[in-house]
């Protein structure tokens, strides 16, 4: 138990923290401390460059284990040999992961202790990249990260923001607290371990003809942040997503669909297995009654007007909520005016357990923005989540959902 009686998420788990040489290496100290607070046994290996940024003595004091950096260290090999260390780890977390170390790992080099352990270990592996934004965007770095991900390595971050070098952009190492949450989730811990969450996110596209479609401005950012927040607490998350330009969140199973009908079928195929269903997708409400097989030509329009006959798409959220054996159901409401009243009508009309509504008439929140603000309503309760990044809003919404769901399920 932690102070305050909370359950430790990593009690008895074995984490090998690999530190490579970037300015974010100083955060390794806090990472070790937080991993140990969660009950993990932590051992640290460092590259030669990492020692320019943080001392082995600091990490040794915090981990209460000797820190290793040399492959050929006879004193260390007398204790725990490097192959033994590779087998000891349940997870190897490379944090910070520099562009150079990512490149060496992607190519399978084994030219120092860290890279040798990486190759020699059957453990789960994760990287927390940290570098200058231009280095992160470089085609070679992106190739290396993609090839590591294809090998099953989890990639956590980087975050965008101000950088030590004065640049602004993606390349900041994810905060230690967040990385610890991801380690817990990756090792199957977390307070939502064993909970199956099914979600929808992004827009749908309803074809008019082979080149045109009806859609909306959803970027998927809110839904993807929510899926990541559930996964970080250990839930097993399946995300049915319309077309977006976002990478799948780490540890989340993503099912790509295009239309409302495809989204409905993907949801119905999986809904029986889930305890929580969260509909964040901006499903197009209407579709063309008939989809033309060939591109409609302007010359075919009458009197220069083009009349399109529309029919409603299936309401995925209402369909799930109407199932006899239904999960706990959370909907969203995107409104431009009279937000609370319309949201209440949806909560009751669609027989939902909870609804999160946002004002999509504002440019600073809602569709495509990086921030959001939500009013969350349920039978007998409400919570306002003030404007913050979609990541923070997602974490607060997950807290709210879990609090109310657990109190109702007993
Ligand atoms: O993706 P982002 O750019 O980050 O933007 C986030 C968001 C604004 C899209 C998101 O926060 C949001 O509000 N999502 C719901 C959008 C929506 O379609 O709201 P609605 O009020 O039209 O629909 C009500 C609910 O019914 C929603 O949960 C929706 O998923 C669901 N629905 C609607 C129509 C339909 N045919 N099937 C549905 O399941």
XYZ file of C-alpha atoms and ligand atoms in Angstrom:
449
model
C 0.000 0.000 0.000
C 1.146 3.540 -0.685
C 0.777 6.354 1.794
C -2.924 7.167 1.945
C -3.912 3.522 1.529
C -3.777 3.458 -2.301
C -2.880 0.156 -3.942
C 0.568 0.042 -5.547
C 0.319 -0.611 -9.272
C 3.756 -2.240 -9.651
C 4.178 -4.233 -6.452
C 6.805 -6.916 -7.075
C 7.279 -5.984 -10.769
C 10.786 -5.707 -12.276
C 11.572 -2.629 -14.353
C 14.854 -2.044 -16.158
C 15.227 1.666 -16.851
C 17.585 2.395 -19.742
C 18.789 5.991 -19.839
C 20.337 7.498 -22.968
C 22.069 10.842 -23.273
C 19.764 13.824 -23.674
C 18.829 16.807 -21.534
C 15.678 14.959 -20.371
C 17.928 12.387 -18.625
C 17.549 14.437 -15.441
C 13.907 13.251 -15.360
C 15.188 9.673 -14.907
C 15.674 10.467 -11.208
C 11.989 11.218 -10.710
C 11.052 8.243 -12.852
C 13.036 5.859 -10.617
C 11.504 7.402 -7.505
C 7.927 7.102 -8.823
C 8.429 3.549 -10.107
C 9.656 2.527 -6.653
C 6.756 4.316 -4.978
C 4.480 2.036 -7.018
C 6.321 -0.967 -5.602
C 8.588 -1.829 -8.563
C 12.131 -3.158 -8.231
C 14.133 -0.861 -10.510
C 17.561 -1.399 -12.038
C 19.202 1.246 -14.190
C 21.555 1.048 -17.154
C 23.017 4.161 -18.746
C 24.801 4.936 -21.984
C 28.127 6.740 -21.787
C 26.450 9.947 -23.019
C 23.706 9.742 -20.362
C 26.395 10.158 -17.714
C 27.066 13.648 -19.080
C 23.546 14.625 -17.961
C 22.935 12.744 -14.701
C 25.255 10.812 -12.417
C 25.106 7.096 -11.762
C 25.407 7.928 -8.044
C 22.042 9.736 -8.066
C 20.267 6.875 -9.820
C 22.006 4.326 -7.607
C 20.836 6.114 -4.454
C 17.247 6.305 -5.743
C 17.053 2.742 -7.079
C 19.046 1.211 -4.179
C 20.799 -0.923 -6.824
C 24.130 -0.498 -8.532
C 23.835 1.280 -11.857
C 25.537 -0.272 -14.866
C 26.937 1.258 -18.008
C 29.851 -0.950 -19.102
C 29.411 -4.139 -21.082
C 32.800 -5.436 -19.946
C 32.644 -4.790 -16.216
C 34.035 -7.812 -14.403
C 32.944 -6.566 -10.956
C 29.359 -6.135 -12.140
C 29.363 -9.466 -13.970
C 30.275 -11.158 -10.714
C 27.009 -9.847 -9.286
C 24.251 -9.899 -11.881
C 25.666 -10.647 -15.340
C 24.244 -8.736 -18.272
C 22.385 -11.752 -19.678
C 20.928 -12.398 -16.248
C 19.871 -8.726 -16.113
C 18.249 -9.072 -19.556
C 16.257 -12.055 -18.267
C 15.453 -10.364 -14.938
C 13.524 -7.475 -16.513
C 9.776 -7.708 -17.114
C 9.874 -4.435 -19.015
C 12.724 -2.329 -20.370
C 11.834 1.342 -20.562
C 14.215 3.528 -22.544
C 13.719 7.043 -21.166
C 14.828 9.375 -22.496
C 15.189 7.708 -25.885
C 17.483 9.819 -28.046
C 17.431 9.783 -31.856
C 20.801 8.050 -31.880
C 19.807 5.281 -29.452
C 16.517 4.717 -31.309
C 18.502 4.374 -34.537
C 20.892 1.848 -32.992
C 18.029 -0.201 -31.552
C 16.044 -0.087 -34.802
C 19.045 -1.559 -36.612
C 19.774 -4.207 -34.011
C 23.224 -2.909 -33.042
C 24.688 -4.332 -29.858
C 27.697 -2.113 -29.260
C 27.230 -1.179 -25.607
C 25.494 -2.557 -22.517
C 22.120 -0.915 -23.197
C 21.786 -2.078 -26.814
C 23.082 -5.546 -25.947
C 20.569 -5.951 -23.139
C 17.795 -4.766 -25.468
C 18.609 -7.499 -27.994
C 19.193 -10.150 -25.354
C 15.993 -9.559 -23.406
C 12.610 -11.196 -24.018
C 10.986 -8.446 -21.879
C 8.300 -6.027 -23.004
C 10.006 -2.909 -24.381
C 8.982 0.721 -24.443
C 10.634 3.961 -25.529
C 9.961 7.540 -24.402
C 11.535 9.680 -27.140
C 13.077 13.059 -26.267
C 14.897 15.208 -28.775
C 14.826 18.432 -30.757
C 11.593 18.755 -32.755
C 13.407 18.780 -36.106
C 15.288 15.607 -35.183
C 11.976 13.970 -34.208
C 10.381 14.990 -37.512
C 13.371 13.790 -39.567
C 12.424 11.027 -41.975
C 15.161 8.737 -40.609
C 13.895 9.060 -37.008
C 10.318 8.406 -38.104
C 11.475 5.338 -40.052
C 13.369 4.041 -37.030
C 10.421 4.550 -34.688
C 8.062 2.858 -37.124
C 10.360 -0.106 -37.452
C 10.644 -0.417 -33.638
C 6.836 -0.226 -33.337
C 6.508 -2.905 -36.024
C 8.770 -5.080 -33.814
C 6.286 -4.656 -30.940
C 8.089 -1.864 -29.071
C 5.674 0.561 -27.365
C 6.301 4.226 -28.162
C 5.161 6.644 -25.454
C 5.328 10.252 -26.616
C 6.949 12.578 -27.320
C 4.870 15.548 -26.202
C 4.800 18.872 -28.006
C 5.782 22.125 -26.310
C 8.719 24.386 -25.434
C 12.085 22.684 -25.781
C 15.325 23.199 -23.856
C 16.988 24.352 -27.122
C 14.414 27.149 -27.548
C 12.390 25.394 -30.284
C 8.698 24.655 -29.948
C 7.218 21.406 -31.241
C 7.091 17.632 -30.673
C 10.087 16.190 -28.830
C 9.566 16.657 -25.086
C 9.831 13.499 -23.014
C 6.511 12.442 -21.511
C 6.307 13.310 -17.790
C 7.542 10.584 -15.372
C 4.121 10.298 -13.702
C 2.527 9.568 -17.083
C 5.236 7.041 -18.016
C 4.689 5.214 -14.724
C 0.962 4.994 -15.530
C 1.851 3.486 -18.895
C 4.242 0.970 -17.345
C 1.448 -0.084 -14.970
C -1.002 -0.445 -17.859
C 1.529 -2.274 -20.057
C 2.202 -4.802 -17.290
C -1.511 -5.382 -16.838
C -1.881 -3.416 -13.622
C -3.895 -0.261 -13.027
C -7.258 0.169 -11.372
C -9.108 -0.564 -14.628
C -7.210 -3.785 -15.284
C -9.701 -6.360 -16.583
C -12.219 -3.694 -17.660
C -13.164 -3.833 -21.376
C -13.905 -0.444 -22.921
C -15.366 -0.039 -26.408
C -15.203 3.430 -27.970
C -15.974 5.291 -31.162
C -14.007 8.339 -32.354
C -13.425 10.564 -35.348
C -15.859 11.465 -38.122
C -17.650 9.153 -40.526
C -17.774 9.699 -44.267
C -20.961 9.001 -46.184
C -20.354 8.554 -49.899
C -22.375 10.518 -52.456
C -20.491 9.113 -55.427
C -16.952 7.701 -55.867
C -15.342 11.128 -55.299
C -17.637 13.028 -52.902
C -18.837 12.455 -49.369
C -20.718 14.019 -46.435
C -18.669 14.435 -43.243
C -17.748 16.904 -40.473
C -14.755 18.531 -38.768
C -13.943 15.849 -36.174
C -10.189 15.235 -35.976
C -10.412 12.304 -33.564
C -8.223 14.125 -30.984
C -10.799 13.959 -28.168
C -11.662 10.286 -28.707
C -8.028 9.208 -29.098
C -7.041 11.070 -25.907
C -9.882 9.332 -24.095
C -8.826 5.901 -25.368
C -5.251 6.613 -24.223
C -6.483 7.731 -20.782
C -8.492 4.511 -20.316
C -5.532 2.396 -21.494
C -3.149 4.231 -19.150
C -5.303 3.046 -16.233
C -5.039 -0.537 -17.395
C -8.338 -0.918 -19.274
C -8.412 -3.058 -22.365
C -9.581 -0.573 -25.000
C -10.996 -1.138 -28.477
C -11.381 2.019 -30.531
C -13.586 1.990 -33.610
C -12.378 5.002 -35.531
C -13.495 6.921 -38.574
C -10.850 8.376 -40.915
C -8.365 10.561 -38.964
C -4.697 11.491 -39.294
C -3.633 10.283 -35.836
C -1.455 7.307 -34.841
C -3.252 4.670 -32.743
C -2.735 5.299 -28.994
C -0.240 2.879 -27.376
C -1.827 -0.326 -26.190
C -5.213 0.384 -27.828
C -6.753 -1.901 -30.439
C -7.889 0.300 -33.333
C -10.510 -0.732 -35.889
C -10.614 1.613 -38.900
C -13.974 2.264 -40.545
C -15.315 4.854 -42.971
C -19.111 5.083 -42.827
C -21.722 5.085 -40.051
C -22.953 1.678 -41.215
C -19.409 0.213 -40.954
C -18.981 1.834 -37.528
C -22.273 0.317 -36.375
C -21.298 -3.176 -37.571
C -17.838 -2.937 -35.949
C -19.430 -1.828 -32.659
C -22.174 -4.481 -32.685
C -19.585 -7.207 -33.312
C -17.755 -6.211 -30.120
C -20.310 -4.717 -27.758
C -21.223 -7.937 -25.958
C -17.702 -8.191 -24.532
C -17.463 -4.685 -23.064
C -18.480 -3.174 -19.730
C -18.189 0.464 -20.830
C -19.219 1.956 -24.169
C -18.176 5.533 -24.928
C -19.399 7.184 -28.151
C -17.160 10.125 -28.985
C -17.442 9.819 -32.769
C -19.065 12.586 -34.753
C -21.192 10.238 -36.822
C -22.673 11.922 -39.874
C -26.409 12.128 -39.202
C -27.430 11.801 -42.852
C -26.272 9.896 -45.910
C -27.292 9.891 -49.557
C -30.321 7.655 -50.130
C -28.563 6.200 -53.185
C -24.826 6.262 -53.792
C -23.979 6.875 -57.448
C -21.681 4.239 -58.925
C -20.033 6.825 -61.196
C -19.002 10.422 -60.613
C -22.066 12.673 -60.896
C -21.479 15.236 -63.643
C -22.493 18.860 -63.275
C -24.289 18.589 -66.604
C -26.689 16.070 -65.007
C -27.966 18.658 -62.492
C -31.327 20.205 -63.245
C -31.558 24.008 -63.525
C -28.003 24.179 -62.081
C -29.382 22.893 -58.759
C -28.316 19.555 -57.437
C -30.933 17.987 -55.213
C -29.590 15.255 -53.019
C -32.010 12.977 -51.242
C -30.754 12.178 -47.749
C -31.766 9.556 -45.221
C -30.692 9.250 -41.566
C -27.712 7.055 -40.703
C -28.196 4.416 -37.980
C -27.826 5.873 -34.498
C -24.992 3.749 -33.085
C -25.218 5.099 -29.553
C -28.992 4.638 -29.298
C -28.678 1.116 -30.778
C -26.138 0.110 -28.120
C -28.184 1.705 -25.319
C -31.272 -0.231 -26.477
C -29.556 -3.661 -26.238
C -31.121 -5.882 -23.570
C -27.684 -6.859 -22.146
C -26.105 -3.469 -22.441
C -22.829 -2.039 -21.164
C -22.694 1.209 -19.159
C -23.201 3.805 -21.889
C -21.592 7.241 -22.190
C -22.519 9.537 -25.053
C -21.238 12.904 -26.221
C -23.285 15.872 -27.374
C -21.874 18.434 -29.799
C -24.038 21.539 -29.583
C -23.799 25.133 -30.765
C -26.511 26.645 -28.501
C -28.696 25.756 -25.527
C -26.029 23.148 -24.792
C -27.271 21.790 -21.463
C -30.920 21.380 -22.498
C -30.078 19.557 -25.729
C -27.619 17.339 -23.860
C -30.231 16.468 -21.219
C -32.689 15.593 -23.978
C -30.085 13.215 -25.493
C -29.279 11.691 -22.081
C -32.930 10.825 -21.566
C -34.016 10.265 -25.182
C -31.208 7.794 -25.944
C -31.408 6.170 -22.456
C -27.758 6.922 -21.659
C -26.008 6.556 -18.311
C -23.935 9.692 -18.848
C -23.412 12.404 -21.431
C -20.465 14.743 -21.991
C -21.385 17.855 -23.900
C -19.220 20.435 -25.597
C -19.937 23.749 -27.238
C -18.760 23.285 -30.815
C -19.574 26.871 -31.804
C -16.300 27.931 -30.123
C -13.059 27.906 -32.118
C -10.826 27.334 -29.068
C -12.462 24.030 -28.035
C -14.488 21.222 -29.629
C -13.886 20.180 -33.231
C -10.201 19.872 -34.219
C -8.936 22.149 -31.397
C -6.202 20.916 -29.021
C -8.294 21.928 -25.996
C -11.768 21.115 -24.856
C -14.194 21.906 -22.025
C -17.041 19.586 -21.062
C -20.208 19.604 -19.040
C -20.817 16.036 -17.867
C -24.371 15.070 -16.894
C -25.883 11.911 -15.439
C -29.026 11.059 -13.511
C -28.768 13.145 -10.356
C -25.328 14.606 -11.032
C -23.211 17.014 -13.066
C -19.535 17.966 -13.288
C -17.972 20.808 -15.231
C -14.525 20.222 -16.711
C -12.964 23.622 -17.363
C -10.995 24.305 -20.526
C -7.751 22.294 -20.676
C -5.831 20.170 -23.183
C -7.826 17.253 -24.584
C -5.404 14.937 -22.767
C -6.203 16.528 -19.403
C -9.935 16.643 -20.167
C -9.781 12.959 -21.134
C -8.137 12.040 -17.807
C -10.750 13.997 -15.861
C -13.582 12.474 -17.875
C -12.239 8.959 -17.236
C -12.108 9.809 -13.492
C -15.739 10.996 -13.664
C -16.971 7.981 -15.657
C -15.219 5.504 -13.354
C -16.441 7.241 -10.158
C -20.089 7.261 -11.236
C -20.005 3.835 -12.962
C -18.462 2.183 -9.880
C -20.924 3.880 -7.529
C -23.878 2.701 -9.668
C -22.587 -0.841 -10.245
C -22.032 -1.174 -6.497
O -12.648 14.778 -32.838
P -12.304 16.159 -32.292
O -11.849 17.101 -33.381
O -11.318 16.075 -31.144
O -13.644 16.813 -31.692
C -14.262 16.248 -30.585
C -15.796 16.204 -30.762
C -16.338 17.620 -30.792
C -16.168 15.470 -32.064
C -16.340 15.388 -29.535
O -15.976 16.027 -28.339
C -17.842 15.226 -29.614
O -18.619 16.084 -29.232
N -18.299 14.062 -30.160
C -19.733 13.802 -30.443
C -20.086 14.453 -31.746
C -21.540 14.228 -32.146
O -21.784 13.659 -33.172
O -22.449 14.676 -31.282
P -24.070 14.575 -31.539
O -24.630 15.487 -30.525
O -24.395 14.828 -32.978
O -24.392 13.069 -31.232
C -24.788 12.607 -29.947
C -24.181 11.264 -29.638
O -24.746 10.273 -30.510
C -22.683 11.167 -29.810
O -22.181 10.353 -28.757
C -22.512 10.458 -31.147
O -21.321 9.655 -31.169
C -23.744 9.572 -31.187
N -24.265 9.291 -32.533
C -24.796 10.289 -33.282
C -25.350 9.986 -34.520
C -25.329 8.652 -34.970
N -25.823 8.338 -36.158
N -24.789 7.693 -34.212
C -24.262 7.984 -32.993
O -23.751 7.091 -32.310
